[in-house]
Structure formats: structure tokens, C-alpha cells
Short mmCIF file of C-alpha atoms and ligand atoms in Angstrom, two decimals:
data_model
loop_
_atom_site.label_atom_id
_atom_site.label_comp_id
_atom_site.label_asym_id
_atom_site.label_seq_id
_atom_site.Cartn_x
_atom_site.Cartn_y
_atom_site.Cartn_z
CA MET A 11 85.60 134.09 107.21
CA PRO A 12 86.83 135.23 103.79
CA ASP A 13 85.51 138.54 102.42
CA SER A 14 84.42 137.01 99.15
CA LYS A 15 81.46 134.70 98.96
CA VAL A 16 82.24 131.09 99.69
CA VAL A 17 82.08 128.81 96.68
CA GLY A 18 82.28 125.16 97.61
CA ARG A 19 81.71 122.04 95.60
CA PHE A 20 80.73 118.42 95.40
CA ALA A 21 83.04 116.68 92.95
CA PRO A 22 81.91 113.06 92.73
CA SER A 23 83.30 110.57 90.24
CA PRO A 24 80.44 108.63 88.67
CA SER A 25 82.29 105.34 88.55
CA GLY A 26 79.72 103.61 90.74
CA ARG A 27 76.80 104.22 93.00
CA MET A 28 77.13 106.77 95.78
CA HIS A 29 77.93 105.12 99.12
CA LEU A 30 77.90 106.10 102.75
CA GLY A 31 81.49 107.35 102.69
CA ASN A 32 80.83 109.82 99.84
CA ALA A 33 77.62 110.93 101.51
CA PHE A 34 79.50 111.70 104.74
CA ALA A 35 81.93 114.03 102.96
CA ALA A 36 79.13 115.49 100.82
CA LEU A 37 77.02 116.34 103.88
CA LEU A 38 79.93 118.13 105.53
CA ALA A 39 80.78 120.02 102.32
CA TRP A 40 77.13 121.06 102.02
CA LEU A 41 76.90 122.17 105.66
CA ASP A 42 80.12 124.14 105.31
CA VAL A 43 78.75 126.09 102.35
CA ARG A 44 75.21 126.51 103.61
CA SER A 45 76.29 127.67 107.07
CA GLN A 46 78.30 130.45 105.41
CA GLY A 47 75.62 131.47 102.92
CA GLY A 48 77.85 130.34 100.07
CA THR A 49 77.30 128.83 96.65
CA MET A 50 77.38 125.08 96.12
CA LEU A 51 78.64 123.76 92.81
CA LEU A 52 78.26 120.21 91.52
CA ARG A 53 80.95 118.99 89.16
CA ILE A 54 80.83 115.54 87.67
CA GLU A 55 84.37 114.13 87.63
CA ASP A 56 83.94 111.72 84.76
CA LEU A 57 87.39 111.87 83.22
CA ASP A 58 87.78 108.15 82.80
CA PRO A 59 85.48 107.03 79.97
CA ASP A 60 85.99 103.35 80.83
CA ARG A 61 84.70 103.72 84.38
CA CYS A 62 82.28 106.63 84.27
CA SER A 63 79.00 107.15 82.50
CA LEU A 64 76.22 109.67 82.23
CA GLU A 65 73.76 107.15 83.68
CA LYS A 66 75.89 106.76 86.79
CA ALA A 67 76.23 110.54 87.03
CA ALA A 68 72.45 110.93 86.83
CA GLN A 69 72.11 108.33 89.57
CA LEU A 70 74.57 110.26 91.74
CA GLU A 71 72.57 113.44 91.27
CA ASP A 72 69.43 111.58 92.18
CA ASP A 73 71.02 110.18 95.34
CA LEU A 74 72.22 113.64 96.41
CA ARG A 75 68.77 115.12 95.83
CA TRP A 76 67.14 112.23 97.68
CA LEU A 77 69.33 113.03 100.69
CA GLY A 78 68.34 116.69 100.46
CA LEU A 79 71.81 117.91 99.43
CA ASP A 80 71.13 120.49 96.76
CA TRP A 81 73.44 122.63 94.67
CA ASP A 82 73.14 126.08 93.12
CA VAL A 83 75.21 125.69 89.97
CA GLY A 84 76.69 122.96 87.84
CA GLY A 85 75.60 119.38 87.44
CA ILE A 86 74.64 117.53 84.29
CA ALA A 87 71.97 120.05 83.30
CA GLU A 88 74.64 122.76 83.02
CA GLY A 89 77.18 120.47 81.40
CA CYS A 90 79.50 120.74 84.39
CA CYS A 91 81.26 117.49 83.60
CA GLN A 92 84.99 117.01 83.25
CA SER A 93 84.45 114.91 80.14
CA ARG A 94 83.33 118.12 78.43
CA ARG A 95 86.19 120.33 79.56
CA GLY A 96 89.04 119.00 77.44
CA GLU A 97 89.75 122.41 75.91
CA ALA A 98 90.32 123.98 79.30
CA TYR A 99 92.76 121.20 80.24
CA GLU A 100 94.49 121.56 76.87
CA ARG A 101 95.05 125.28 77.51
CA ALA A 102 96.49 124.63 80.96
CA PHE A 103 98.67 121.86 79.56
CA SER A 104 100.07 124.18 76.85
CA LYS A 105 100.83 126.77 79.48
CA LEU A 106 102.81 124.22 81.49
CA GLN A 107 104.53 123.08 78.31
CA ASP A 108 105.53 126.67 77.51
CA MET A 109 107.06 126.87 80.99
CA GLY A 110 109.15 123.78 80.18
CA LEU A 111 107.48 121.76 82.92
CA ILE A 112 106.06 118.89 80.87
CA TYR A 113 107.88 115.82 79.56
CA PRO A 114 106.66 112.68 77.82
CA CYS A 115 106.95 109.43 79.70
CA PHE A 116 107.06 106.10 77.92
CA CYS A 117 106.73 103.82 80.97
CA THR A 118 104.19 101.04 81.29
CA ARG A 119 100.48 101.60 81.71
CA ALA A 120 100.38 99.96 85.16
CA GLU A 121 102.97 102.40 86.49
CA ARG A 122 101.17 105.34 84.97
CA LEU A 123 97.83 104.38 86.47
CA ALA A 124 99.41 104.02 89.89
CA ALA A 125 100.81 107.51 89.56
CA SER A 126 97.62 109.18 88.36
CA ALA A 127 94.81 107.79 90.52
CA PRO A 128 93.68 110.22 93.20
CA HIS A 129 93.44 107.56 95.90
CA SER A 130 96.36 105.52 94.75
CA PRO A 131 98.18 103.60 97.48
CA GLY A 132 101.07 103.22 95.06
CA GLU A 133 102.09 106.84 94.80
CA ARG A 134 105.72 106.90 93.96
CA ALA A 135 107.40 109.24 96.38
CA GLY A 136 110.26 111.18 94.93
CA TYR A 137 109.62 109.86 91.48
CA ARG A 138 111.51 111.35 88.59
CA CYS A 139 110.97 109.11 85.68
CA PRO A 140 114.06 108.21 83.64
CA CYS A 141 112.06 109.58 80.70
CA ALA A 142 112.68 113.09 82.08
CA ALA A 143 116.25 112.88 80.84
CA ARG A 144 115.59 111.43 77.37
CA THR A 145 116.84 113.32 74.38
CA GLU A 146 114.46 114.36 71.63
CA ALA A 147 116.04 111.72 69.36
CA GLU A 148 115.34 108.97 71.90
CA ARG A 149 111.75 110.14 72.26
CA GLU A 150 111.30 110.14 68.53
CA ALA A 151 112.71 106.62 68.30
CA LEU A 152 110.29 105.40 70.98
CA ARG A 153 107.37 107.01 69.17
CA ARG A 154 108.45 105.41 65.91
CA ALA A 155 108.58 102.07 67.72
CA GLY A 156 104.89 102.54 68.48
CA ARG A 157 105.18 103.63 72.12
CA ARG A 158 102.65 106.22 73.19
CA ALA A 159 103.68 108.72 75.80
CA ALA A 160 101.91 109.91 78.88
CA PHE A 161 102.86 113.36 80.13
CA LEU A 162 104.32 114.21 83.49
CA VAL A 163 104.81 117.56 85.14
CA ARG A 164 108.21 118.30 86.62
CA VAL A 165 107.89 119.39 90.25
CA PRO A 166 110.31 121.86 91.83
CA ASP A 167 112.73 121.14 94.64
CA GLU A 168 110.50 122.86 97.16
CA GLU A 169 108.64 122.22 100.37
CA LEU A 170 105.02 123.28 100.46
CA SER A 171 102.80 123.49 103.46
CA VAL A 172 99.05 123.74 103.70
CA THR A 173 97.08 124.71 106.77
CA ASP A 174 94.11 122.42 106.66
CA GLY A 175 90.99 123.66 108.42
CA GLN A 176 90.62 120.43 110.36
CA LEU A 177 93.99 118.71 110.32
CA GLY A 178 96.31 121.68 110.79
CA VAL A 179 99.66 122.12 109.07
CA TYR A 180 100.61 119.50 106.50
CA ARG A 181 103.95 119.67 104.72
CA GLN A 182 105.36 117.91 101.73
CA HIS A 183 108.56 118.31 99.83
CA LEU A 184 107.38 118.21 96.24
CA ARG A 185 110.47 116.67 94.75
CA ARG A 186 111.19 114.18 97.55
CA ASP A 187 107.75 113.25 98.87
CA VAL A 188 105.64 113.59 95.75
CA GLY A 189 107.76 113.44 92.64
CA ASP A 190 106.79 114.23 89.08
CA PHE A 191 103.20 113.32 88.45
CA ILE A 192 101.04 112.54 85.51
CA VAL A 193 98.83 115.17 83.92
CA ARG A 194 97.79 113.27 80.81
CA ARG A 195 97.58 109.55 80.25
CA SER A 196 99.00 107.92 77.15
CA ASP A 197 95.48 107.28 75.87
CA GLY A 198 94.85 111.02 75.99
CA VAL A 199 92.70 110.99 79.15
CA TRP A 200 93.43 113.97 81.40
CA ALA A 201 94.60 113.16 84.90
CA TYR A 202 92.58 114.05 87.96
CA GLN A 203 95.39 116.19 89.43
CA LEU A 204 95.37 118.59 86.50
CA ALA A 205 91.62 118.60 85.89
CA VAL A 206 90.68 119.29 89.49
CA VAL A 207 93.01 122.28 89.72
CA VAL A 208 91.91 123.80 86.41
CA ASP A 209 88.25 123.30 87.28
CA ASP A 210 88.43 124.69 90.80
CA GLY A 211 90.42 127.64 89.43
CA GLU A 212 88.16 128.44 86.48
CA MET A 213 84.95 127.78 88.39
CA GLY A 214 85.89 130.17 91.20
CA VAL A 215 85.91 127.48 93.89
CA ASN A 216 87.53 128.93 97.00
CA ARG A 217 86.63 126.22 99.48
CA VAL A 218 87.33 122.50 99.24
CA VAL A 219 85.86 120.03 101.74
CA ARG A 220 86.68 116.41 100.95
CA GLY A 221 87.93 113.12 102.39
CA ARG A 222 91.27 113.14 104.16
CA ASP A 223 92.66 110.58 101.72
CA LEU A 224 93.14 113.54 99.38
CA LEU A 225 95.22 115.55 101.85
CA SER A 226 98.39 114.10 100.36
CA SER A 227 97.36 115.40 96.93
CA THR A 228 96.84 118.92 98.25
CA PRO A 229 100.37 120.38 98.21
CA ARG A 230 100.88 119.37 94.57
CA GLN A 231 97.47 120.79 93.69
CA ILE A 232 98.32 124.09 95.40
CA TRP A 233 101.59 124.22 93.50
CA LEU A 234 99.89 123.50 90.17
CA CYS A 235 97.18 126.00 90.99
CA THR A 236 99.60 128.88 91.64
CA THR A 237 101.81 127.83 88.71
CA LEU A 238 98.77 128.17 86.44
CA GLY A 239 97.96 131.57 87.92
CA PHE A 240 94.96 130.68 90.08
CA VAL A 241 94.42 131.49 93.73
CA PRO A 242 94.30 128.27 95.78
CA PRO A 243 91.13 127.49 97.72
CA THR A 244 91.16 126.85 101.46
CA TYR A 245 90.92 123.18 102.41
CA CYS A 246 89.17 121.16 105.04
CA HIS A 247 89.77 117.42 104.97
CA VAL A 248 87.25 115.25 106.74
CA PRO A 249 87.58 111.81 108.31
CA LEU A 250 86.92 108.69 106.31
CA LEU A 251 84.43 106.02 107.12
CA THR A 252 86.37 102.79 107.38
CA ASP A 253 85.67 99.11 107.86
CA SER A 254 86.93 97.18 110.86
CA GLN A 255 90.32 96.74 109.16
CA GLY A 256 90.70 100.52 108.88
CA ARG A 257 90.10 100.45 105.13
CA ARG A 258 88.24 103.34 103.56
CA LEU A 259 84.74 102.35 102.57
CA SER A 260 84.52 102.30 98.85
CA LYS A 261 82.24 101.53 96.00
CA ARG A 262 83.18 97.91 96.48
CA ASP A 263 81.19 97.79 99.73
CA ALA A 264 77.94 97.27 97.92
CA ASP A 265 75.91 96.85 101.10
CA LEU A 266 76.56 100.48 101.94
CA ASP A 267 75.72 101.89 98.57
CA PHE A 268 72.62 103.90 97.98
CA GLY A 269 70.92 101.18 95.98
CA VAL A 270 70.66 99.22 99.24
CA LEU A 271 70.47 102.09 101.72
CA ARG A 272 67.51 103.71 99.97
CA GLN A 273 65.51 100.52 100.43
CA LYS A 274 66.23 100.29 104.14
CA TYR A 275 66.25 103.85 105.43
CA THR A 276 64.69 107.26 104.95
CA PRO A 277 66.94 110.14 103.87
CA GLN A 278 66.43 111.73 107.30
CA GLN A 279 67.66 108.60 109.04
CA ILE A 280 70.80 108.55 106.92
CA VAL A 281 71.49 112.27 107.32
CA GLY A 282 70.86 112.04 111.07
CA GLY A 283 73.11 108.98 111.35
CA LEU A 284 75.91 110.68 109.39
CA ALA A 285 75.58 113.82 111.51
CA TYR A 286 75.92 111.66 114.61
CA LEU A 287 79.01 109.92 113.21
CA ALA A 288 80.48 113.32 112.38
CA GLY A 289 79.99 114.56 115.95
CA LEU A 290 77.20 116.98 115.09
CA GLN A 291 74.49 115.19 117.05
CA ASP A 292 74.70 113.38 120.38
CA VAL A 293 72.35 110.67 119.20
CA PRO A 294 71.62 109.32 115.72
CA LYS A 295 68.21 110.92 115.48
CA SER A 296 66.62 111.66 112.11
CA ALA A 297 67.38 115.05 110.62
CA GLU A 298 66.98 117.05 107.45
CA PRO A 299 70.25 118.60 106.24
CA ALA A 300 68.70 122.05 106.78
CA ASP A 301 68.03 121.23 110.47
CA LEU A 302 71.77 120.89 110.97
CA VAL A 303 72.77 124.24 109.47
CA PRO A 304 72.13 126.53 112.47
CA GLY A 305 74.23 124.46 114.89
CA PHE A 306 76.98 123.59 112.42
CA THR A 307 80.53 124.37 113.46
CA TRP A 308 83.76 122.67 112.47
CA ALA A 309 84.75 122.62 116.14
CA LYS A 310 82.22 119.84 116.70
CA VAL A 311 83.33 117.71 113.77
CA ARG A 312 85.52 114.77 114.69
CA LYS A 313 89.00 114.63 113.24
CA THR A 314 89.60 110.90 113.31
CA ASP A 315 88.26 108.22 111.00
CA VAL A 316 84.98 106.55 111.81
CA LEU A 317 85.07 102.80 112.09
CA LEU A 318 81.87 101.20 110.89
CA ASP A 319 81.35 97.65 111.92
CA CYS A 320 79.94 96.39 108.69
CA PRO A 321 79.58 92.71 107.88
N1 LIG B 413 86.42 113.12 92.26
C1 LIG B 413 87.13 112.80 93.46
C2 LIG B 413 86.47 111.63 94.15
O1 LIG B 413 85.32 111.32 93.85
C3 LIG B 413 87.16 113.94 94.44
C4 LIG B 413 88.07 114.99 94.04
C5 LIG B 413 88.22 116.14 94.99
O2 LIG B 413 87.37 116.36 95.85
O3 LIG B 413 89.20 116.86 94.84
O4 LIG B 413 87.07 111.03 94.98
#
């Protein structure tokens, strides 16, 4: 256990209603913090103004509270929303610019979105955009032609490894396996990869528990984190809930969102069921989150995805 107090977080994106998959990761993040006497922070990851809203964020908070997953700091009441932290991202961006690590990219919007989404299946391994080599005159000509640039960060030719609390050692070569990645979209919206690092760093988060689909983002986040002068948190990636095809449950699976679940079940039934799926209970009996704290240990938590046979 680290000497300093554990600071963990929930970092939901309010782009839709909370669903069973988010709740699974949120319960484990909460148990991790509570079982170590740490501080739980709630940060609303509402970077994308087209997909996120304050109403959806308020609904997410309500769903978390309904489940009994509380937090000590952050949330809407304290303005802990990425949409309000542009100045912090601007400062980090300038720092990277001063280090010569940023270049403008004039590629199409579809390519940029694929490169910036946290759960993107289309991550472009080894990507170094041709824009990296453009001269200032070429960039100026593109700007004059009305093209708006996104901004990419230039990754080093380096392998980085992370020892994940659940999944063990994970290695990536930043240049070959990740490639340069977007930190600011051409419409000015900050990218998740930059925002999450700046926020965890500035908010003193030293413990990250989240879905294993974000494991592949972790080495680049650690690199960005140390490049910006922060100390990286420790990580624990948890299994995903998947459908029978092995696809991660998402906000598209409306039958498993909290609008429906709250009509059918009590919070204790859901928490107890999730604890069972995680390996923390032998049977899916009802439980309050607090009931699970004394017996919580990562050794009991399953490491493989959970297949839910949903219609
Ligand atoms: N906001 C991200 C999501 O909802 C999570 C980011 C993170 O935990 O690093 O998927």
C-alpha cells in the first residue's frame, strides 16, 4: 500500500445513461478506494459538447447515488467537469508546444476522430501523420485554403511498460504500437488523452481503476503524464461486461441502462449481482456497497471479461 493517501476517481462521460458495464467498473473503483480508506473523486468527462450535457451528468450522479456509490470531492456541485477546465489543458498544451512535441495536422475529420476516441477500434498503430513533416509555408498555405488543423503530439521512439494491478505487465512501443496521437481536435475540443492526464495529475489522483479497454491507452498516458511533470498513478484494469458476441456492453444496449434497470431492480440487487459477477460473492445475493468493503480484495476479482447473455 502506498504511504500517501489513496485518491481514486470515477470519471464517467455523460454521453448517455449509465449502464451495467459502467456500474461494474464504478463499483470496483469505489471498493478499491473505500477498502483503503482513500478519497473518492468524481470528475465529469464532458469534453465533447455535441454528445455530453449537464442534464446527462446530473442523471449519472443520480444513478451513482441511487446505487450507493458516493464520492468525497468533485462532481457537478464543485464544478469538477472537463468542460470547465480548458485553461488547464491550454497550459499543458503550451508546455508540450514549448518542448517541440506538438504539430498541426490537416487530415480529415473522420481520421482524427478515430485517433482521439478513448475506446476507438480504429487506433492507428505506428501513426506518424504526413503533416508532421510539413514546412511552415505549407501549413500556412493550408490554413489560407480554409483548412483547420487538429494538433498531434509526437511520441518518442521508446518502449513503455506498465505493471497493471490485475493484468500484470503490459508493454507498448510508443512509436510503433501507438503512434502520434491527437491532443486537440480541429474544432478546438480537447482530446480525452490529454485531458485525463492533466486532470489526474492536477487533482492528485494516484489510483486509477477502470475498464480494461483503456489498458492500451495507459502507456501513452504515463508518458504524457511524466512529460508534463506529474507522477503517474497506479492502475488496475477490470474486466468488461460483454454480450454473447464478446462486444463490450455500451450505451447502445438500452435494456441494460439505468432507466430500465431502476424500474426492475433495487440498488442492492444490482450491487449484489455485480459483486457476484466480479467474483466477490459466491451467489448473487443483495448487498449494499458498504457490506462488500470488509471482504474486498483484488485477489478475488476475476480477470476475464464477463459474458452477459442479454437478448
Ligand atoms: N471517461 C472515460 C469513459 O467514460 C473514462 C476515462 C478513464 O477512466 O480514464 O469511458
